[in-house]
Amino acid sequence: MVVLLENPHKSELATFLMQVFITLIVCKILGKILSFIRQPQVIGQIIAGIIFGPTVLGNIPGWSDYIWPKSSLPVFQLIANLGLIFFMFFLGLELNLTEIKANWKTTVPVACSSIIVPVGIGCAVAVWFHELNDGLLVSKAAFMLFIASGFGFSAFPVLATLLNAMNLLNEPIGIQTISLAAVEDIVVWIILAVASAFSSGGSALQGVYTMLYTLAFIIVMVFIIRPIFNRIHAYYLRHDDDCNLYVVVGCFLLLVLGAFTTEMMGIHAFFGAFIAGLCIPRKGELIEFLSLRIELIIVEFFLPLYFANSGLNTRLTLLNTGRIWWTLCVLIILASVAKIVPVTLATRLCTRKPWYYCTSMGILMNTRGIVQLIVLNIGVELNILSPVIFAMFVVMATVLTFSTSPILYLLYRRKHDPTKLEDSNNAQSLQLILEEENNRNDHQDDVPTVELESSLQRHILDDSTKMNNRRKGLYTSVDVRFNTSQSLLHSERYQSRRYSRMTLF
């Protein structure tokens, strides 16, 4: 007799597929609901993970035993960590090194203040928090560096989402914030790698050796592997074939090699994946080709699994005393002050922008979200952070990320000239008009559209003088390639596709 509906626990694959189905459905529903109040999708994923864990549904008898039995957790965690490795590779791909170089005069000083002050305050907080770490026998240096990393990170992908949703991604504030977050994340990931090295146990000398291995790994990847890869890519680029199968497979082999090397060195595999993403050649269409093909499955499939796994380790019920909640409030205030104040003052000194602009930069850099949760989960995996401290930092990351969008709207969007924000959509509207006109001409025996194109070209280029700082060369490329209406539409669609991909976060 054939049994159609067997117990899914008899098959590890069936159990995993059931967990994936529930996770994706709940994350998507919560993400959609929160999108109505201008919140990024990552907030819904964080909340969904907490709901799955012992804080909410874990208290229901039979929930954890049936949906997430202990025997299935290693497989689920392995797939979630694989998603983390691909996400860090994607994050390295998305860092625009050209923009960082172009804005280095303002980016570097502000980045220094945005890193030094929070990391310093984080180290001081770590001394205070050490007694809350439930007696875990870990290196004090590793504990301090992990807490400091939690203070120093800004959520690069979440920032891109918020800026894109408010039509600020191509504004000066958007360009400067993204460049600043990119520099900051590179430095703090290195700090986190050092913390992981110290957490591996052994003497301080072994930790120093691991740090030297890390430095050697970065040097080899940047100054040896990257130039070799660039030469190979340049050969195929000259033949207009820079996205062929061999180059793409080479990129993934570099990802696996980097992740494997850092994991074997005693550092988490995420660091090798991140460095591998930075080493991928920036010329041609390779970055766009890879990003478009791996982003959707990472954001819509792997990250919800990662947050579900994170939620299974989050027990907010441990925050059950007035002292802990008072400590949590102080933690949120300190983390906010450590970010907002130095970024605001440094931006004011370097750019001479109005105070509301500088404060908005500080508010944006105070966004935590996904990156900080990755740091926290790594700390739990390495037995550096106790469940109580982990739960406190999860609440802090959620609160700070949730508050960024409404505060930024009140502080910046209302003070900013609305007409300037509307001007950023003028070109897109003109492209729609042009497309409709071309479609009409297609039904009229292909009447030439040279006059329409010339008129629209002049109109667009006149408007572009107002938006030159925000549209960074878009109209220059349009002017050079404005032979037909389709070239203009292609350029606009390319830009919108590049930035709209970030809204997935």
Short mmCIF file of C-alpha atoms in Angstrom, two decimals:
data_model
loop_
_atom_site.label_atom_id
_atom_site.label_comp_id
_atom_site.label_asym_id
_atom_site.label_seq_id
_atom_site.Cartn_x
_atom_site.Cartn_y
_atom_site.Cartn_z
CA MET A 1 0.00 0.00 0.00
CA VAL A 2 1.33 3.43 -0.97
CA VAL A 3 1.16 6.14 1.70
CA LEU A 4 0.86 9.59 0.14
CA LEU A 5 1.36 11.70 3.27
CA GLU A 6 4.10 10.19 5.38
CA ASN A 7 5.68 11.79 8.41
CA PRO A 8 8.10 14.41 6.98
CA HIS A 9 10.56 13.67 9.78
CA LYS A 10 11.34 10.35 8.11
CA SER A 11 13.12 12.34 5.41
CA GLU A 12 15.65 15.08 6.14
CA LEU A 13 14.94 16.61 2.75
CA ALA A 14 11.18 16.71 3.40
CA THR A 15 11.78 18.34 6.79
CA PHE A 16 14.07 20.95 5.25
CA LEU A 17 11.61 21.75 2.44
CA MET A 18 8.80 22.18 4.98
CA GLN A 19 10.95 24.60 6.98
CA VAL A 20 11.86 26.55 3.83
CA PHE A 21 8.23 26.82 2.74
CA ILE A 22 7.06 28.16 6.12
CA THR A 23 10.00 30.56 6.37
CA LEU A 24 9.57 32.09 2.91
CA ILE A 25 5.81 32.52 3.27
CA VAL A 26 5.98 34.24 6.67
CA CYS A 27 8.94 36.47 5.71
CA LYS A 28 7.24 37.62 2.52
CA ILE A 29 3.93 38.40 4.28
CA LEU A 30 5.61 40.39 7.06
CA GLY A 31 7.87 42.18 4.58
CA LYS A 32 4.86 43.25 2.51
CA ILE A 33 2.96 44.49 5.56
CA LEU A 34 5.91 46.52 6.83
CA SER A 35 6.54 48.01 3.38
CA PHE A 36 3.37 50.07 3.83
CA ILE A 37 5.10 52.01 6.63
CA ARG A 38 8.32 52.53 4.64
CA GLN A 39 10.27 49.72 6.28
CA PRO A 40 12.82 47.56 4.41
CA GLN A 41 12.12 43.90 3.85
CA VAL A 42 14.89 42.89 6.24
CA ILE A 43 12.80 44.08 9.21
CA GLY A 44 10.10 41.57 8.30
CA GLN A 45 12.72 38.82 8.03
CA ILE A 46 14.16 39.67 11.45
CA ILE A 47 10.72 39.67 13.08
CA ALA A 48 9.81 36.41 11.35
CA GLY A 49 12.94 34.77 12.73
CA ILE A 50 12.09 35.94 16.24
CA ILE A 51 8.54 34.59 15.85
CA PHE A 52 9.85 31.16 14.85
CA GLY A 53 12.15 30.99 17.87
CA PRO A 54 11.56 30.32 21.55
CA THR A 55 10.29 33.87 22.11
CA VAL A 56 6.89 33.26 20.44
CA LEU A 57 6.03 30.03 18.65
CA GLY A 58 8.69 28.08 20.48
CA ASN A 59 6.48 28.27 23.57
CA ILE A 60 3.73 26.30 21.81
CA PRO A 61 3.99 22.61 22.74
CA GLY A 62 5.14 20.54 19.80
CA TRP A 63 6.06 23.47 17.52
CA SER A 64 9.83 23.12 17.80
CA ASP A 65 9.73 19.32 17.91
CA TYR A 66 7.65 19.09 14.74
CA ILE A 67 8.76 22.04 12.59
CA TRP A 68 12.35 22.45 13.80
CA PRO A 69 13.43 19.21 15.45
CA LYS A 70 16.94 19.33 16.87
CA SER A 71 18.14 16.69 14.42
CA SER A 72 17.32 19.01 11.49
CA LEU A 73 19.05 22.13 12.84
CA PRO A 74 22.60 21.29 11.63
CA VAL A 75 21.38 20.94 8.02
CA PHE A 76 19.30 24.13 8.25
CA GLN A 77 22.21 26.04 9.76
CA LEU A 78 24.61 24.76 7.11
CA ILE A 79 22.37 25.99 4.27
CA ALA A 80 21.88 29.32 6.07
CA ASN A 81 25.65 29.78 6.42
CA LEU A 82 26.10 28.94 2.75
CA GLY A 83 23.68 31.77 2.01
CA LEU A 84 25.75 34.07 4.23
CA ILE A 85 28.88 33.25 2.23
CA PHE A 86 27.14 34.10 -1.04
CA PHE A 87 25.68 37.27 0.47
CA MET A 88 29.11 38.48 1.56
CA PHE A 89 30.44 37.75 -1.93
CA PHE A 90 27.54 39.77 -3.36
CA LEU A 91 28.27 42.61 -0.93
CA GLY A 92 31.86 42.72 -2.16
CA LEU A 93 30.61 42.82 -5.75
CA GLU A 94 28.28 45.74 -5.03
CA LEU A 95 30.89 48.00 -3.43
CA ASN A 96 31.59 50.74 -5.96
CA LEU A 97 35.30 51.38 -5.54
CA THR A 98 35.19 54.13 -8.19
CA GLU A 99 32.76 56.23 -6.14
CA ILE A 100 34.90 55.71 -3.05
CA LYS A 101 37.96 57.02 -4.90
CA ALA A 102 36.01 59.95 -6.36
CA ASN A 103 34.77 61.08 -2.93
CA TRP A 104 37.82 60.18 -0.86
CA LYS A 105 38.44 63.74 0.39
CA THR A 106 35.17 63.72 2.32
CA THR A 107 34.75 59.96 2.70
CA VAL A 108 38.01 59.17 4.49
CA PRO A 109 37.80 61.80 7.29
CA VAL A 110 34.13 61.06 7.98
CA ALA A 111 34.79 57.31 7.83
CA CYS A 112 37.58 57.67 10.38
CA SER A 113 35.26 59.43 12.81
CA SER A 114 32.50 56.92 12.06
CA ILE A 115 34.80 54.02 12.94
CA ILE A 116 37.13 55.27 15.68
CA VAL A 117 34.50 56.77 18.00
CA PRO A 118 31.97 53.88 17.87
CA VAL A 119 34.68 51.23 18.16
CA GLY A 120 36.21 53.06 21.14
CA ILE A 121 32.84 53.37 22.87
CA GLY A 122 32.11 49.74 21.99
CA CYS A 123 35.30 48.62 23.73
CA ALA A 124 34.31 50.59 26.84
CA VAL A 125 30.82 49.03 26.76
CA ALA A 126 32.41 45.57 26.41
CA VAL A 127 34.17 46.02 29.75
CA TRP A 128 30.79 46.84 31.30
CA PHE A 129 29.03 43.95 29.55
CA HIS A 130 31.62 41.31 30.35
CA GLU A 131 29.85 40.40 33.59
CA LEU A 132 26.61 39.78 31.64
CA ASN A 133 28.31 37.22 29.41
CA ASP A 134 27.14 34.32 31.60
CA GLY A 135 30.65 33.29 32.51
CA LEU A 136 31.66 32.20 29.00
CA LEU A 137 35.39 31.47 28.95
CA VAL A 138 36.43 33.59 26.00
CA SER A 139 39.29 35.91 25.30
CA LYS A 140 38.56 39.38 26.62
CA ALA A 141 40.16 40.84 23.50
CA ALA A 142 37.83 38.81 21.26
CA PHE A 143 34.79 39.85 23.30
CA MET A 144 35.75 43.52 23.18
CA LEU A 145 36.37 43.44 19.43
CA PHE A 146 33.03 41.74 18.74
CA ILE A 147 31.11 44.30 20.81
CA ALA A 148 33.11 47.09 19.15
CA SER A 149 32.27 45.66 15.72
CA GLY A 150 28.59 45.69 16.64
CA PHE A 151 28.91 49.41 17.38
CA GLY A 152 30.95 50.19 14.28
CA PHE A 153 28.88 48.59 11.52
CA SER A 154 26.35 50.32 9.30
CA ALA A 155 23.99 48.25 7.17
CA PHE A 156 25.21 48.91 3.62
CA PRO A 157 22.38 47.04 1.78
CA VAL A 158 19.64 48.43 4.05
CA LEU A 159 20.98 51.95 3.47
CA ALA A 160 20.72 51.45 -0.29
CA THR A 161 17.11 50.33 0.13
CA LEU A 162 16.09 53.33 2.23
CA LEU A 163 17.80 55.83 -0.05
CA ASN A 164 16.28 54.28 -3.16
CA ALA A 165 12.79 54.26 -1.63
CA MET A 166 13.07 57.98 -0.86
CA ASN A 167 14.55 58.90 -4.28
CA LEU A 168 17.81 59.93 -2.62
CA LEU A 169 20.17 57.29 -3.98
CA ASN A 170 21.47 59.59 -6.75
CA GLU A 171 21.42 62.69 -4.55
CA PRO A 172 24.70 63.92 -3.00
CA ILE A 173 23.59 62.61 0.40
CA GLY A 174 22.96 59.18 -1.08
CA ILE A 175 26.26 58.97 -2.94
CA GLN A 176 28.26 60.14 0.09
CA THR A 177 26.45 57.81 2.50
CA ILE A 178 26.91 54.73 0.32
CA SER A 179 30.62 55.50 -0.16
CA LEU A 180 31.05 56.08 3.57
CA ALA A 181 29.26 52.85 4.50
CA ALA A 182 31.39 50.91 2.02
CA VAL A 183 34.69 52.15 3.48
CA GLU A 184 33.43 51.59 7.00
CA ASP A 185 32.30 48.04 6.33
CA ILE A 186 35.65 47.08 4.80
CA VAL A 187 37.53 48.28 7.90
CA VAL A 188 35.11 46.78 10.42
CA TRP A 189 35.06 43.41 8.63
CA ILE A 190 38.83 43.34 9.10
CA ILE A 191 38.36 44.13 12.81
CA LEU A 192 35.84 41.30 13.01
CA ALA A 193 38.28 38.93 11.31
CA VAL A 194 40.86 39.81 13.96
CA ALA A 195 38.26 39.17 16.68
CA SER A 196 37.52 35.77 15.15
CA ALA A 197 41.24 35.02 15.22
CA PHE A 198 41.49 35.78 18.94
CA SER A 199 38.38 33.71 19.65
CA SER A 200 39.96 30.51 18.34
CA GLY A 201 41.59 29.92 21.70
CA GLY A 202 45.21 29.41 22.58
CA SER A 203 47.75 32.02 23.51
CA ALA A 204 47.89 35.62 22.44
CA LEU A 205 50.83 34.67 20.22
CA GLN A 206 48.58 32.33 18.24
CA GLY A 207 46.12 35.18 17.81
CA VAL A 208 48.92 37.37 16.47
CA TYR A 209 49.91 34.63 14.02
CA THR A 210 46.33 34.41 12.80
CA MET A 211 46.28 38.18 12.31
CA LEU A 212 49.46 37.93 10.23
CA TYR A 213 47.91 35.13 8.18
CA THR A 214 44.89 37.35 7.60
CA LEU A 215 47.10 40.20 6.41
CA ALA A 216 48.99 37.82 4.13
CA PHE A 217 45.70 36.53 2.71
CA ILE A 218 44.55 40.07 1.89
CA ILE A 219 47.90 40.90 0.24
CA VAL A 220 47.86 37.73 -1.88
CA MET A 221 44.26 38.24 -2.97
CA VAL A 222 44.60 41.95 -3.79
CA PHE A 223 48.11 42.11 -5.25
CA ILE A 224 48.52 38.67 -6.85
CA ILE A 225 45.19 36.94 -7.50
CA ARG A 226 43.31 40.08 -8.51
CA PRO A 227 45.85 41.24 -11.17
CA ILE A 228 45.96 37.73 -12.65
CA PHE A 229 42.18 37.61 -12.79
CA ASN A 230 42.11 41.10 -14.32
CA ARG A 231 44.46 40.01 -17.12
CA ILE A 232 42.35 36.96 -17.91
CA HIS A 233 39.19 39.06 -17.87
CA ALA A 234 40.80 41.75 -20.05
CA TYR A 235 41.62 39.13 -22.69
CA TYR A 236 37.98 38.06 -22.95
CA LEU A 237 36.82 41.68 -22.71
CA ARG A 238 38.82 42.57 -25.83
CA HIS A 239 36.89 39.84 -27.62
CA ASP A 240 33.54 41.13 -26.25
CA ASP A 241 33.13 37.90 -24.30
CA ASP A 242 33.85 38.93 -20.70
CA CYS A 243 30.81 37.07 -19.32
CA ASN A 244 31.51 33.66 -20.83
CA LEU A 245 31.19 30.43 -18.88
CA TYR A 246 34.88 30.15 -17.99
CA VAL A 247 35.06 33.63 -16.46
CA VAL A 248 31.87 33.12 -14.44
CA VAL A 249 33.02 29.72 -13.16
CA GLY A 250 36.37 31.32 -12.31
CA CYS A 251 34.55 33.90 -10.16
CA PHE A 252 32.77 31.18 -8.19
CA LEU A 253 35.98 29.20 -7.82
CA LEU A 254 37.61 32.34 -6.40
CA LEU A 255 34.68 32.67 -3.97
CA VAL A 256 35.02 29.07 -2.78
CA LEU A 257 38.80 29.31 -2.53
CA GLY A 258 38.67 32.52 -0.49
CA ALA A 259 35.97 31.22 1.87
CA PHE A 260 37.77 27.89 2.35
CA THR A 261 41.12 29.56 3.04
CA THR A 262 39.83 31.92 5.73
CA GLU A 263 37.78 29.15 7.35
CA MET A 264 40.87 26.96 7.61
CA MET A 265 42.86 29.90 9.01
CA GLY A 266 40.50 30.10 11.98
CA ILE A 267 38.57 33.07 10.59
CA HIS A 268 34.97 32.76 9.46
CA ALA A 269 34.46 31.90 5.78
CA PHE A 270 32.47 35.13 5.29
CA PHE A 271 35.67 37.20 5.22
CA GLY A 272 37.21 35.26 2.35
CA ALA A 273 33.96 35.53 0.39
CA PHE A 274 33.86 39.30 0.96
CA ILE A 275 37.47 39.78 -0.21
CA ALA A 276 36.77 37.55 -3.24
CA GLY A 277 33.88 39.82 -4.21
CA LEU A 278 36.18 42.85 -4.03
CA CYS A 279 38.70 41.14 -6.33
CA ILE A 280 36.27 40.57 -9.20
CA PRO A 281 37.18 42.86 -12.18
CA ARG A 282 35.08 46.03 -12.42
CA LYS A 283 35.43 46.62 -16.16
CA GLY A 284 32.87 45.43 -18.66
CA GLU A 285 29.55 43.92 -17.65
CA LEU A 286 30.80 41.09 -15.43
CA ILE A 287 29.73 42.65 -12.12
CA GLU A 288 26.25 43.42 -13.44
CA PHE A 289 26.01 39.95 -14.96
CA LEU A 290 26.89 38.18 -11.71
CA SER A 291 24.82 40.45 -9.46
CA LEU A 292 21.63 40.07 -11.47
CA ARG A 293 21.90 36.29 -11.39
CA ILE A 294 22.75 35.68 -7.75
CA GLU A 295 20.95 38.51 -5.95
CA LEU A 296 17.40 37.24 -6.24
CA ILE A 297 18.11 33.79 -4.86
CA ILE A 298 20.29 35.24 -2.09
CA VAL A 299 17.80 37.85 -0.90
CA GLU A 300 14.58 35.94 -1.46
CA PHE A 301 15.76 32.46 -0.50
CA PHE A 302 18.97 32.32 1.54
CA LEU A 303 18.61 35.42 3.75
CA PRO A 304 15.16 34.45 5.12
CA LEU A 305 16.68 31.10 6.09
CA TYR A 306 19.57 32.88 7.77
CA PHE A 307 17.24 35.08 9.81
CA ALA A 308 15.07 32.10 10.71
CA ASN A 309 18.19 30.36 12.01
CA SER A 310 19.10 33.55 13.88
CA GLY A 311 15.61 33.73 15.40
CA LEU A 312 15.90 30.16 16.66
CA ASN A 313 18.85 31.36 18.77
CA THR A 314 17.08 34.51 20.00
CA ARG A 315 15.33 34.30 23.35
CA LEU A 316 13.85 37.67 24.21
CA THR A 317 12.31 36.05 27.29
CA LEU A 318 15.77 36.29 28.85
CA LEU A 319 15.28 40.06 29.01
CA ASN A 320 13.18 39.61 32.10
CA THR A 321 14.54 42.05 34.66
CA GLY A 322 14.36 45.80 35.04
CA ARG A 323 18.16 46.00 35.16
CA ILE A 324 18.48 44.29 31.78
CA TRP A 325 15.92 46.60 30.16
CA TRP A 326 17.59 49.65 31.67
CA THR A 327 20.90 48.38 30.29
CA LEU A 328 19.27 47.86 26.89
CA CYS A 329 17.98 51.45 26.81
CA VAL A 330 21.44 52.76 27.68
CA LEU A 331 22.92 50.52 24.98
CA ILE A 332 20.59 51.93 22.31
CA ILE A 333 21.36 55.51 23.36
CA LEU A 334 25.12 54.94 23.43
CA ALA A 335 25.11 53.21 20.05
CA SER A 336 23.10 56.05 18.50
CA VAL A 337 25.24 58.81 20.00
CA ALA A 338 28.44 57.00 19.02
CA LYS A 339 27.35 57.06 15.38
CA ILE A 340 25.23 60.16 14.89
CA VAL A 341 27.38 62.74 16.70
CA PRO A 342 30.80 62.04 15.10
CA VAL A 343 29.35 61.57 11.60
CA THR A 344 27.33 64.78 11.89
CA LEU A 345 30.27 66.87 13.11
CA ALA A 346 32.75 65.39 10.63
CA THR A 347 30.35 65.90 7.72
CA ARG A 348 29.79 69.51 8.77
CA LEU A 349 33.54 70.18 8.93
CA CYS A 350 34.33 68.46 5.62
CA THR A 351 31.40 69.57 3.47
CA ARG A 352 30.05 72.78 5.09
CA LYS A 353 26.56 71.47 4.37
CA PRO A 354 23.53 72.60 6.42
CA TRP A 355 23.04 70.99 9.81
CA TYR A 356 19.94 69.07 8.74
CA TYR A 357 21.96 67.50 5.91
CA CYS A 358 24.81 66.51 8.24
CA THR A 359 22.43 65.14 10.86
CA SER A 360 20.66 63.12 8.18
CA MET A 361 24.01 61.56 7.28
CA GLY A 362 24.44 60.59 10.92
CA ILE A 363 20.94 59.10 11.08
CA LEU A 364 21.59 57.05 7.94
CA MET A 365 24.90 55.73 9.25
CA ASN A 366 23.12 54.66 12.45
CA THR A 367 21.23 52.03 10.45
CA ARG A 368 22.25 48.53 11.57
CA GLY A 369 20.04 45.71 10.33
CA ILE A 370 21.37 42.68 8.51
CA VAL A 371 25.12 43.28 8.84
CA GLN A 372 25.03 43.64 12.61
CA LEU A 373 22.90 40.51 12.96
CA ILE A 374 25.47 38.61 10.91
CA VAL A 375 28.15 39.78 13.35
CA LEU A 376 26.02 38.73 16.33
CA ASN A 377 25.32 35.28 14.93
CA ILE A 378 29.00 34.72 14.27
CA GLY A 379 29.67 35.69 17.88
CA VAL A 380 27.13 33.11 19.08
CA GLU A 381 28.61 30.41 16.81
CA LEU A 382 32.07 31.07 18.25
CA ASN A 383 30.70 31.05 21.85
CA ILE A 384 31.78 34.64 22.38
CA LEU A 385 28.38 36.22 23.08
CA SER A 386 25.91 34.89 25.63
CA PRO A 387 22.19 34.50 24.78
CA VAL A 388 21.35 37.56 26.93
CA ILE A 389 23.79 39.88 25.15
CA PHE A 390 22.77 38.42 21.79
CA ALA A 391 19.09 39.15 22.51
CA MET A 392 19.90 42.71 23.62
CA PHE A 393 21.83 43.47 20.44
CA VAL A 394 19.08 41.95 18.27
CA VAL A 395 16.56 44.32 19.85
CA MET A 396 18.97 47.24 19.41
CA ALA A 397 19.55 46.46 15.72
CA THR A 398 15.82 46.13 15.07
CA VAL A 399 14.93 49.38 16.86
CA LEU A 400 17.64 51.44 15.17
CA THR A 401 16.83 50.09 11.70
CA PHE A 402 13.09 50.56 12.21
CA SER A 403 13.51 54.17 13.34
CA THR A 404 15.79 55.31 10.50
CA SER A 405 13.15 55.76 7.80
CA PRO A 406 10.61 57.90 9.75
CA ILE A 407 13.32 60.06 11.33
CA LEU A 408 15.00 60.65 7.97
CA TYR A 409 11.67 61.56 6.41
CA LEU A 410 10.96 64.15 9.11
CA LEU A 411 14.48 65.54 9.19
CA TYR A 412 15.59 65.58 5.55
CA ARG A 413 12.71 64.96 3.15
CA ARG A 414 10.47 67.69 4.57
CA LYS A 415 13.26 70.27 4.58
CA HIS A 416 14.54 69.33 1.15
CA ASP A 417 13.05 71.13 -1.82
CA PRO A 418 10.33 68.79 -3.16
CA THR A 419 10.76 70.12 -6.70
CA LYS A 420 14.32 68.82 -6.76
CA LEU A 421 13.10 65.36 -5.87
CA GLU A 422 10.47 65.58 -8.59
CA ASP A 423 13.07 66.68 -11.15
CA SER A 424 14.87 63.37 -10.69
CA ASN A 425 11.89 61.66 -12.35
CA ASN A 426 11.68 64.03 -15.35
CA ALA A 427 13.96 61.99 -17.57
CA GLN A 428 12.01 58.81 -16.92
CA SER A 429 8.74 60.55 -17.82
CA LEU A 430 10.27 61.84 -21.04
CA GLN A 431 11.42 58.34 -21.93
CA LEU A 432 7.87 57.06 -21.54
CA ILE A 433 6.65 59.80 -23.87
CA LEU A 434 9.34 58.89 -26.37
CA GLU A 435 8.48 55.21 -26.19
CA GLU A 436 4.78 55.90 -26.78
CA GLU A 437 5.63 58.11 -29.74
CA ASN A 438 7.85 55.46 -31.26
CA ASN A 439 5.14 52.84 -30.84
CA ARG A 440 2.70 55.16 -32.59
CA ASN A 441 5.18 55.72 -35.42
CA ASP A 442 5.63 51.97 -35.82
CA HIS A 443 1.97 51.79 -36.81
CA GLN A 444 2.37 54.68 -39.24
CA ASP A 445 4.78 53.11 -41.72
CA ASP A 446 7.86 53.81 -39.59
CA VAL A 447 7.79 57.61 -39.77
CA PRO A 448 11.21 59.00 -38.76
CA THR A 449 11.43 60.48 -35.27
CA VAL A 450 14.56 62.58 -35.68
CA GLU A 451 12.83 65.85 -34.79
CA LEU A 452 11.20 64.36 -31.72
CA GLU A 453 14.48 62.85 -30.60
CA SER A 454 16.38 66.12 -31.08
CA SER A 455 13.73 68.06 -29.16
CA LEU A 456 13.67 65.61 -26.32
CA GLN A 457 17.45 65.47 -26.28
CA ARG A 458 17.67 69.25 -25.86
CA HIS A 459 14.96 69.15 -23.18
CA ILE A 460 16.71 66.41 -21.25
CA LEU A 461 20.13 68.04 -21.47
CA ASP A 462 18.67 71.35 -20.27
CA ASP A 463 17.14 69.61 -17.26
CA SER A 464 20.34 67.71 -16.65
CA THR A 465 22.18 70.91 -15.73
CA LYS A 466 19.99 71.02 -12.62
CA MET A 467 20.59 67.36 -11.80
CA ASN A 468 24.23 66.92 -12.76
CA ASN A 469 25.30 66.14 -9.22
CA ARG A 470 22.62 63.52 -8.83
CA ARG A 471 22.64 61.73 -12.14
CA LYS A 472 26.43 61.23 -12.35
CA GLY A 473 27.14 61.09 -16.05
CA LEU A 474 23.91 59.44 -17.17
CA TYR A 475 23.10 62.18 -19.69
CA THR A 476 26.64 62.24 -20.98
CA SER A 477 26.33 58.60 -21.97
CA VAL A 478 22.89 59.30 -23.41
CA ASP A 479 24.21 62.18 -25.51
CA VAL A 480 27.07 60.09 -26.92
CA ARG A 481 24.82 57.17 -27.81
CA PHE A 482 21.72 59.13 -28.84
CA ASN A 483 21.42 57.71 -32.32
CA THR A 484 17.95 56.24 -31.84
CA SER A 485 15.27 56.42 -29.23
CA GLN A 486 16.04 52.85 -28.18
CA SER A 487 19.56 53.78 -27.06
CA LEU A 488 18.13 56.38 -24.69
CA LEU A 489 15.61 53.95 -23.29
CA HIS A 490 18.30 51.31 -22.85
CA SER A 491 20.50 53.70 -20.87
CA GLU A 492 17.67 54.73 -18.55
CA ARG A 493 16.55 51.16 -18.01
CA TYR A 494 20.11 50.10 -17.22
CA GLN A 495 20.38 52.72 -14.49
CA SER A 496 16.96 51.94 -13.02
CA ARG A 497 17.71 48.22 -13.05
CA ARG A 498 21.02 48.74 -11.29
CA TYR A 499 19.51 50.70 -8.41
CA SER A 500 16.08 49.05 -8.21
CA ARG A 501 17.82 45.76 -7.42
CA MET A 502 18.78 47.21 -4.06
CA THR A 503 15.13 47.56 -3.06
CA LEU A 504 15.04 43.81 -2.41
CA PHE A 505 16.66 44.46 0.94
#
